Amino acid sequence: MVSRKIAPGKARRSIAAAQCNVANVKNLTTTVRGAMLDMARPVSARSEIASNLRFIEDGLLVAQDGLIVYSGPWDSSKVPGAPESVMHFPGKLIVPGFIDTHVHYPQAEMIGAYGEQLLDWLNQYAFPTEQRYADIEYARKMADFFVRELLRNGTTTALVFCTVHPESVDALFETAQRIDMRVIAGKVLMDQNAPDYLLDTAISGYESSKALIEKWHKKGRLLYAITPRFAPTSTDQQLAMAGKLKGEYPDVYVHTHLSENRAEIDWVKDLFPGHDGYLDVYHHHGLTGSRSVFAHCVHLRDHEWKCLSDTESAIAFCPTSNLFLGSGLFPLKKSWERGVRVGMGTDVGAGTSFSMLQTLNEAYKVAQLQNDKLSAFEAFYLATLGGAKSLSLDHLLGNFDVGKEADFIVLDPGATPLLQKRNETCLDLEQRLFALFTLGDDRCIHSTFVNGTLAFEREGKI
Ligand code: GUN
Ligand code: ZN
């Protein structure tokens, strides 16, 4: 039996260098002890959340070869190795790894770009930045940076936009593969209304995506997403080819943007006059379904909510992005009422933080502005098991059930002086959790375990 720690963040080496001798280790056992919080099962109503939370004051989690083999109250007889092999985290909180259901890795370097709403922001900032990813070496460096950012923010699963360049997909999957991280990603499809240097064609987009599916989909923990950027940058032919590809590979994902910004919606109406609204452009080509994730959905019409529900499509709610680009307020309450699955997305680089804690903080405010309340427990659900459910991965991820993949994090609820002070006045778990979401950020991520292995450990004290 081997009990190994790896900590690329600590070693300050590239993930490639740090991990190359670890992915194949067998009989890897990881044993952690501390307070544990997870959700027992996915829910379909807000009212079911609190009663399905599981909190254990002194818990034990044992992972073997990447899977959870025991989770429950501390019991020394369940420790498979020597007592010294137990990693004990008193005063911390062990929770499932966070799930980011919408993020762009080739935008990390232009996060926080000033002054524009969606369409001008794309032209001025996003497109020129994405051009750099034609260079595989640049893409590899940024994939390494991106995955490190995810880990240091406690995110263990992500649904990721790459660029139009197949090399950008290779770079990200190579990096994720080295640490056996569950990543869903795909090559962007764009054959109109973008700079020439970022365009593919309906045929080349189809063929490159198909080759990437063959190369990466279900390789280890990696999954592929067919990724038309959004309706305005794809011709009808390209969307038809995307639908054909989805028909050929029904278990791959579809990942795109939908109804984010008013000017974007008007543009779609002009570009696709024969359709009954924005979503219908995708639906018409077979791009809705239980593995389709639509980012934003801020301004949906009633029949579009119905279509999402009927087709079991999911939404990525991206509050920091929607506020930063002035896009609008996502009606989270409505998604519950209409029975549409929702996960949280950072949407970096229109989103302003990799931190799921900060993303939940902004989600709370978005709800407040609509006279709605996002409870601490609902926020926790959306970032963990609810996110897994929105990605149709809740049978594998999102809580501590035995047999699930051992992606989990250790949160430090007292990482900063302000949090420590605030915690003095918190009366219960719900209040402490809410304070953590409101005041916390990457400083609260004490360590991150991917596939049962320590992949990030925070250094030093604040
Ligand atoms: N719509 C089309 N492309 C993008 C993008 O890169 N970011 C966001 N936020 N919305 C988009
Ligand atoms: Zn996006």
Coordinates of C-alpha atoms and ligand atoms in Angstrom, one line a residue:
M1 CA 0.0 0.0 0.0
V2 CA 1.3 3.4 -0.9
S3 CA 0.3 6.7 0.6
R4 CA 1.6 9.4 -1.5
K5 CA 1.3 13.2 -1.5
I6 CA 2.0 15.3 -4.6
A7 CA 1.9 19.0 -4.5
P8 CA 2.7 20.7 -7.7
G9 CA 1.8 24.1 -6.2
K10 CA 4.3 23.6 -3.5
A11 CA 7.1 22.4 -5.7
R12 CA 6.5 25.3 -8.1
R13 CA 7.2 23.0 -11.0
S14 CA 5.0 22.6 -14.0
I15 CA 2.1 20.1 -13.6
A16 CA 3.8 18.1 -16.4
A17 CA 7.0 17.7 -14.4
A18 CA 5.4 17.2 -11.1
Q19 CA 2.9 14.6 -12.1
C20 CA 4.6 12.5 -14.7
N21 CA 5.6 9.7 -12.3
V22 CA 2.4 9.7 -10.3
A23 CA -0.5 9.0 -12.7
N24 CA 0.3 5.3 -12.9
V25 CA 0.8 4.7 -9.2
K26 CA -1.5 1.8 -8.2
N27 CA -2.7 0.9 -4.7
L28 CA -2.7 4.5 -3.8
T29 CA -4.6 5.0 -0.5
T30 CA -5.5 8.4 0.9
T31 CA -7.0 8.8 4.3
V32 CA -8.3 12.1 5.7
R33 CA -10.0 13.0 8.9
G34 CA -12.0 16.1 9.8
A35 CA -15.4 17.7 9.6
M36 CA -17.1 16.7 6.5
L37 CA -20.0 18.1 4.6
D38 CA -21.8 16.9 1.5
M39 CA -25.2 16.4 -0.1
A40 CA -26.8 13.0 0.1
R41 CA -28.6 13.1 -3.3
P42 CA -29.5 15.5 -6.1
V43 CA -32.8 17.4 -5.5
S44 CA -35.4 18.9 -7.7
A45 CA -36.7 21.5 -5.4
R46 CA -35.1 24.1 -3.1
S47 CA -37.2 22.8 -0.2
E48 CA -35.4 19.4 -0.4
I49 CA -31.8 20.8 0.1
A50 CA -31.4 21.3 3.8
S51 CA -32.8 17.9 4.7
N52 CA -30.3 16.2 2.3
L53 CA -27.2 17.8 3.7
R54 CA -24.8 15.5 5.6
F55 CA -22.5 17.0 8.2
I56 CA -20.1 14.9 10.2
E57 CA -18.3 16.8 13.0
D58 CA -15.4 14.2 13.1
G59 CA -15.4 12.2 9.9
L60 CA -13.2 9.9 8.0
L61 CA -12.8 9.5 4.2
V62 CA -10.7 6.7 2.7
A63 CA -9.9 6.7 -1.0
Q64 CA -8.3 3.8 -2.8
D65 CA -7.0 4.1 -6.4
G66 CA -9.0 7.2 -6.9
L67 CA -12.3 6.0 -5.6
I68 CA -14.0 6.5 -2.2
V69 CA -14.0 3.2 -0.3
Y70 CA -15.2 4.6 3.1
S71 CA -16.8 7.8 4.2
G72 CA -18.5 8.3 7.6
P73 CA -17.8 9.0 11.2
W74 CA -14.2 8.7 12.4
D75 CA -13.5 5.1 13.2
S76 CA -9.8 4.1 13.7
S77 CA -10.7 0.5 12.7
K78 CA -11.5 1.7 9.2
V79 CA -8.0 3.2 8.6
P80 CA -6.4 0.9 6.1
G81 CA -2.8 1.8 6.7
A82 CA -0.6 2.9 9.6
P83 CA -2.2 5.5 12.0
E84 CA 0.5 8.1 10.8
S85 CA -0.9 7.9 7.3
V86 CA -4.1 9.7 8.3
M87 CA -4.1 13.3 7.2
H88 CA -5.9 15.1 10.0
F89 CA -7.5 18.5 9.4
P90 CA -8.9 19.9 12.7
G91 CA -10.7 23.1 12.4
K92 CA -11.1 22.7 8.6
L93 CA -14.0 21.5 6.5
I94 CA -13.7 18.6 4.0
V95 CA -16.2 19.0 1.0
P96 CA -16.5 17.6 -2.5
G97 CA -14.4 19.4 -5.1
F98 CA -16.1 22.4 -6.7
I99 CA -17.5 22.0 -10.2
D100 CA -17.1 24.8 -12.7
T101 CA -19.7 24.3 -15.5
H102 CA -18.5 27.0 -17.8
V103 CA -15.0 28.5 -18.2
H104 CA -12.7 29.6 -21.0
Y105 CA -9.1 28.6 -20.5
P106 CA -7.7 30.8 -23.3
Q107 CA -9.0 33.9 -21.6
A108 CA -7.2 33.7 -18.3
E109 CA -4.6 36.2 -19.4
M110 CA -7.2 38.9 -20.3
I111 CA -9.5 38.6 -17.2
G112 CA -10.8 42.0 -16.1
A113 CA -10.5 43.7 -19.5
Y114 CA -12.1 47.2 -19.2
G115 CA -15.2 48.9 -20.5
E116 CA -17.2 46.8 -22.9
Q117 CA -20.3 44.7 -23.1
L118 CA -20.3 41.3 -24.8
L119 CA -20.0 41.9 -28.5
D120 CA -17.3 44.6 -28.3
W121 CA -15.6 42.8 -25.5
L122 CA -15.3 39.7 -27.8
N123 CA -13.8 41.8 -30.7
Q124 CA -11.5 43.9 -28.6
Y125 CA -10.2 41.4 -26.1
A126 CA -11.3 37.8 -26.4
F127 CA -10.6 37.2 -30.1
P128 CA -7.1 38.7 -30.3
T129 CA -6.1 36.7 -27.1
E130 CA -7.4 33.4 -28.5
Q131 CA -5.3 33.9 -31.6
R132 CA -2.2 33.1 -29.5
Y133 CA -3.4 29.5 -29.0
A134 CA -2.5 28.5 -32.5
D135 CA 0.9 28.0 -30.9
I136 CA 0.9 24.7 -29.1
E137 CA 3.8 25.7 -26.8
Y138 CA 1.9 28.8 -25.7
A139 CA -1.3 26.7 -25.3
R140 CA 0.6 24.2 -23.1
K141 CA 2.0 27.0 -20.9
M142 CA -1.5 28.4 -20.4
A143 CA -3.1 25.0 -19.9
D144 CA -0.7 24.4 -17.1
F145 CA -1.4 27.9 -15.6
F146 CA -5.2 27.3 -16.0
V147 CA -5.3 23.9 -14.3
R148 CA -3.1 25.2 -11.5
E149 CA -5.6 28.1 -11.0
L150 CA -8.5 25.6 -10.9
L151 CA -6.7 23.5 -8.3
R152 CA -5.7 26.4 -6.1
N153 CA -9.4 27.5 -6.1
G154 CA -10.6 24.1 -5.2
T155 CA -12.2 23.3 -8.6
T156 CA -11.7 19.6 -9.5
T157 CA -14.0 19.3 -12.5
A158 CA -14.6 21.9 -15.3
L159 CA -16.5 22.2 -18.5
V160 CA -14.1 24.2 -20.6
F161 CA -14.0 26.3 -23.8
C162 CA -10.8 25.9 -25.7
T163 CA -10.1 27.9 -29.0
V164 CA -10.8 27.1 -32.6
H165 CA -7.3 25.5 -32.8
P166 CA -7.2 21.7 -32.2
E167 CA -3.8 22.3 -30.6
S168 CA -5.5 24.2 -27.8
V169 CA -7.6 21.1 -27.0
D170 CA -4.6 18.8 -27.1
A171 CA -2.7 21.1 -24.7
L172 CA -5.5 21.2 -22.1
F173 CA -6.3 17.4 -22.2
E174 CA -2.6 16.5 -22.0
T175 CA -2.3 18.6 -18.8
A176 CA -5.5 17.3 -17.3
Q177 CA -4.6 13.7 -18.2
R178 CA -1.3 14.0 -16.2
I179 CA -3.2 14.4 -13.0
D180 CA -6.2 12.3 -13.9
M181 CA -8.5 15.3 -13.6
R182 CA -12.1 15.1 -14.9
V183 CA -12.3 17.8 -17.6
I184 CA -14.8 18.2 -20.3
A185 CA -13.6 20.4 -23.2
G186 CA -13.8 20.9 -26.9
K187 CA -12.6 22.9 -29.9
V188 CA -14.5 26.0 -30.6
L189 CA -16.5 26.0 -33.9
M190 CA -16.7 29.4 -35.7
D191 CA -17.1 29.9 -39.4
Q192 CA -18.5 33.4 -39.6
N193 CA -18.5 36.8 -37.9
A194 CA -15.1 36.5 -36.3
P195 CA -11.6 37.5 -37.5
D196 CA -10.3 35.4 -40.3
Y197 CA -7.5 34.1 -38.1
L198 CA -10.0 32.4 -35.9
L199 CA -12.3 30.9 -38.5
D200 CA -12.7 27.2 -39.5
T201 CA -15.3 25.9 -41.9
A202 CA -18.3 23.7 -41.5
I203 CA -16.4 20.8 -42.9
S204 CA -13.0 21.4 -41.2
G205 CA -14.7 22.1 -37.9
Y206 CA -16.6 18.8 -38.1
E207 CA -13.5 16.8 -39.1
S208 CA -11.3 18.3 -36.5
S209 CA -13.9 17.8 -33.8
K210 CA -14.4 14.2 -34.9
A211 CA -10.7 13.5 -34.7
L212 CA -10.5 15.1 -31.3
I213 CA -13.4 13.0 -30.1
E214 CA -11.7 9.8 -31.3
K215 CA -8.5 10.9 -29.6
W216 CA -9.7 12.1 -26.2
H217 CA -13.4 11.3 -25.4
K218 CA -13.5 8.9 -22.4
K219 CA -9.7 8.6 -22.3
G220 CA -9.4 8.2 -18.6
R221 CA -11.5 10.9 -17.0
L222 CA -11.6 13.2 -20.1
L223 CA -14.8 13.9 -22.0
Y224 CA -15.4 15.8 -25.1
A225 CA -17.8 18.7 -25.8
I226 CA -18.9 19.8 -29.2
T227 CA -18.4 23.6 -28.8
P228 CA -20.1 26.0 -31.2
R229 CA -19.1 29.3 -29.7
F230 CA -22.6 30.8 -30.1
A231 CA -25.1 31.1 -32.9
P232 CA -23.8 34.3 -34.4
T233 CA -20.4 32.8 -35.2
S234 CA -21.6 29.7 -36.9
T235 CA -23.5 29.3 -40.2
D236 CA -26.5 27.1 -40.5
Q237 CA -24.3 24.6 -42.2
Q238 CA -21.8 24.5 -39.4
L239 CA -24.6 24.0 -36.8
A240 CA -26.0 21.3 -39.0
M241 CA -22.6 19.5 -39.0
A242 CA -22.4 20.0 -35.2
G243 CA -25.8 18.3 -34.9
K244 CA -24.6 15.5 -37.2
L245 CA -21.6 14.9 -35.1
K246 CA -23.7 14.8 -31.9
G247 CA -25.9 12.2 -33.7
E248 CA -22.8 10.1 -34.4
Y249 CA -21.5 10.4 -30.9
P250 CA -24.5 10.7 -28.7
D251 CA -22.6 10.6 -25.4
V252 CA -20.4 13.6 -26.1
Y253 CA -21.4 17.0 -24.6
V254 CA -22.6 20.1 -26.4
H255 CA -21.4 23.3 -24.8
T256 CA -22.3 26.8 -26.0
H257 CA -23.6 30.2 -25.0
L258 CA -27.3 31.3 -25.0
S259 CA -29.3 34.5 -24.4
E260 CA -26.6 36.4 -22.6
N261 CA -26.9 39.9 -23.9
R262 CA -29.8 41.9 -25.5
A263 CA -27.7 43.0 -28.5
E264 CA -26.6 39.4 -29.1
I265 CA -30.2 38.2 -29.0
D266 CA -31.3 40.8 -31.6
W267 CA -28.3 39.8 -33.8
V268 CA -29.4 36.2 -33.7
K269 CA -32.9 37.2 -34.7
D270 CA -31.4 39.0 -37.7
L271 CA -29.1 36.2 -38.6
F272 CA -31.6 33.3 -38.2
P273 CA -35.0 34.9 -39.1
G274 CA -36.7 31.5 -39.7
H275 CA -36.4 30.4 -36.1
D276 CA -38.6 30.9 -33.1
G277 CA -36.1 32.6 -30.9
Y278 CA -32.4 32.0 -30.1
L279 CA -32.6 28.5 -28.5
D280 CA -34.5 27.2 -31.5
V281 CA -31.4 27.8 -33.7
Y282 CA -29.6 25.1 -31.6
H283 CA -32.7 22.9 -31.0
H284 CA -33.4 22.7 -34.7
H285 CA -30.0 21.1 -35.3
G286 CA -30.3 18.6 -32.5
L287 CA -28.0 20.4 -30.1
T288 CA -30.3 20.4 -27.1
G289 CA -30.4 17.4 -24.7
S290 CA -29.3 16.0 -21.4
R291 CA -25.6 16.5 -22.2
S292 CA -26.1 20.0 -23.5
V293 CA -25.0 22.9 -21.3
F294 CA -26.0 26.5 -22.2
A295 CA -24.0 29.3 -20.5
H296 CA -25.9 32.3 -19.2
C297 CA -29.6 32.0 -20.3
V298 CA -30.2 35.5 -18.7
H299 CA -33.0 36.6 -21.1
L300 CA -34.9 33.4 -22.0
R301 CA -38.5 33.6 -23.2
D302 CA -41.1 31.3 -21.7
H303 CA -41.1 28.8 -24.6
E304 CA -37.3 28.5 -24.3
W305 CA -37.6 27.6 -20.6
K306 CA -40.0 24.9 -21.7
C307 CA -37.7 23.6 -24.4
L308 CA -34.8 23.4 -22.0
S309 CA -36.9 21.5 -19.6
D310 CA -38.5 19.2 -22.2
T311 CA -35.0 18.4 -23.7
E312 CA -33.4 18.0 -20.2
S313 CA -30.8 20.6 -21.2
A314 CA -28.7 22.3 -18.5
I315 CA -27.7 25.9 -17.7
A316 CA -24.4 27.3 -16.5
F317 CA -25.1 30.3 -14.2
C318 CA -22.2 32.8 -14.4
P319 CA -22.9 35.6 -12.0
T320 CA -19.5 37.4 -12.0
S321 CA -19.5 37.4 -15.8
N322 CA -23.1 38.6 -16.1
L323 CA -22.4 41.5 -13.8
F324 CA -19.0 42.4 -15.3
L325 CA -20.3 42.5 -18.9
G326 CA -23.6 44.2 -17.7
S327 CA -25.5 41.3 -19.3
G328 CA -28.3 41.0 -16.8
L329 CA -29.6 39.0 -13.8
F330 CA -30.1 35.2 -14.2
P331 CA -33.4 34.1 -12.7
L332 CA -32.2 31.2 -10.6
K333 CA -35.6 30.8 -8.9
K334 CA -37.2 30.2 -12.3
S335 CA -34.8 27.4 -13.1
W336 CA -36.1 25.5 -10.1
E337 CA -39.7 26.3 -11.0
R338 CA -39.2 25.1 -14.6
G339 CA -37.2 22.0 -13.6
V340 CA -34.0 22.9 -15.5
R341 CA -30.7 21.8 -14.0
V342 CA -28.2 24.6 -13.2
G343 CA -24.5 24.5 -12.3
M344 CA -22.2 27.4 -11.4
G345 CA -19.8 28.8 -14.0
T346 CA -17.0 31.2 -13.4
D347 CA -16.9 32.1 -17.2
V348 CA -13.3 33.4 -16.8
G349 CA -12.3 35.7 -18.6
A350 CA -15.6 37.6 -18.7
G351 CA -16.1 36.3 -15.2
T352 CA -13.8 38.0 -12.8
S353 CA -12.6 35.2 -10.5
F354 CA -11.6 31.5 -10.6
S355 CA -12.9 31.2 -7.1
M356 CA -16.2 29.3 -6.7
L357 CA -16.6 31.0 -3.3
Q358 CA -16.5 34.4 -5.0
T359 CA -18.8 33.2 -7.7
L360 CA -21.4 32.1 -5.1
N361 CA -20.9 35.5 -3.4
E362 CA -22.0 37.3 -6.6
A363 CA -24.8 34.7 -7.2
Y364 CA -26.3 35.7 -3.8
K365 CA -26.3 39.4 -4.9
V366 CA -27.8 38.6 -8.3
A367 CA -30.6 36.8 -6.4
Q368 CA -31.0 39.7 -4.0
L369 CA -31.5 42.1 -6.9
Q370 CA -34.5 40.0 -7.9
N371 CA -35.9 39.7 -4.4
D372 CA -34.8 36.1 -4.3
K373 CA -32.7 34.4 -1.7
L374 CA -29.8 32.1 -2.3
S375 CA -29.2 30.2 0.9
A376 CA -25.8 29.0 1.9
F377 CA -26.9 25.4 1.5
E378 CA -28.3 25.9 -1.9
A379 CA -25.1 27.7 -2.9
F380 CA -23.1 24.7 -1.6
Y381 CA -25.3 22.3 -3.5
L382 CA -24.9 24.2 -6.8
A383 CA -21.1 24.2 -6.5
T384 CA -20.9 20.5 -5.8
L385 CA -23.6 17.8 -6.4
G386 CA -25.9 20.2 -8.3
G387 CA -23.0 21.0 -10.6
A388 CA -22.3 17.3 -11.1
K389 CA -26.0 16.8 -11.8
S390 CA -26.0 19.6 -14.4
L391 CA -23.2 17.8 -16.2
S392 CA -24.9 14.4 -15.9
L393 CA -22.0 13.2 -13.8
D394 CA -23.7 12.9 -10.4
H395 CA -23.4 9.1 -10.6
L396 CA -19.6 9.6 -10.5
L397 CA -19.0 12.9 -8.7
G398 CA -20.3 15.5 -6.3
N399 CA -20.6 13.8 -2.9
F400 CA -18.9 11.3 -0.6
D401 CA -20.8 8.2 -1.5
V402 CA -18.7 5.0 -1.6
G403 CA -17.7 4.2 -5.1
K404 CA -17.6 7.9 -6.2
E405 CA -14.5 9.5 -7.6
A406 CA -12.3 10.9 -4.8
D407 CA -12.2 14.6 -5.8
F408 CA -12.4 16.6 -2.6
I409 CA -11.1 19.7 -1.0
V410 CA -10.2 20.9 2.5
L411 CA -11.6 24.4 3.2
D412 CA -10.1 26.7 5.8
P413 CA -13.1 28.6 7.2
G414 CA -10.8 30.8 9.2
A415 CA -8.2 31.6 6.5
T416 CA -8.2 35.4 7.1
P417 CA -8.4 37.6 10.2
L418 CA -11.8 38.9 9.0
L419 CA -13.2 35.4 8.6
Q420 CA -11.9 34.5 12.0
K421 CA -13.6 37.6 13.5
R422 CA -16.9 36.9 11.7
N423 CA -16.9 33.2 12.7
E424 CA -16.9 34.3 16.4
T425 CA -20.4 35.6 15.9
C426 CA -21.7 32.7 13.7
L427 CA -24.2 30.6 15.6
D428 CA -24.3 27.5 13.3
L429 CA -23.0 25.7 10.3
E430 CA -25.3 27.6 7.9
Q431 CA -24.0 30.9 9.1
R432 CA -20.4 29.8 9.0
L433 CA -20.9 28.5 5.4
F434 CA -22.5 31.8 4.3
A435 CA -19.6 33.8 5.8
L436 CA -17.2 31.5 3.9
F437 CA -19.0 32.1 0.6
T438 CA -19.3 35.9 1.2
L439 CA -15.8 36.6 2.5
G440 CA -13.8 33.6 1.2
D441 CA -11.7 33.1 -1.9
D442 CA -8.6 31.2 -2.9
R443 CA -7.0 31.8 0.5
C444 CA -9.7 29.4 2.0
I445 CA -8.6 26.5 -0.1
H446 CA -6.2 24.6 2.2
S447 CA -5.8 21.6 -0.1
T448 CA -7.2 20.0 -3.2
F449 CA -7.4 16.2 -3.9
V450 CA -7.9 15.0 -7.4
N451 CA -8.6 11.3 -8.0
G452 CA -7.6 10.6 -4.4
T453 CA -4.2 12.4 -4.7
L454 CA -3.2 15.6 -3.1
A455 CA -2.8 17.9 -6.1
F456 CA -2.5 21.3 -4.4
E457 CA -1.6 22.4 -0.9
R458 CA -1.6 26.0 0.2
E459 CA 1.6 27.3 1.6
G460 CA 2.0 29.6 4.6
K461 CA -0.5 31.7 6.6
I462 CA -2.3 34.9 5.6
Ligands
GUN1 N1 -20.5 34.5 -26.2 C1 -19.7 34.1 -27.2 N2 -18.4 34.0 -26.9 C2 -18.3 34.3 -25.6 C3 -17.2 34.4 -24.7 O1 -16.1 34.1 -25.0 N3 -17.6 34.8 -23.4 C4 -18.9 35.1 -23.0 N4 -19.1 35.5 -21.8 N5 -19.9 35.1 -23.9 C5 -19.6 34.7 -25.1
ZN2 ZN -18.4 31.9 -21.8

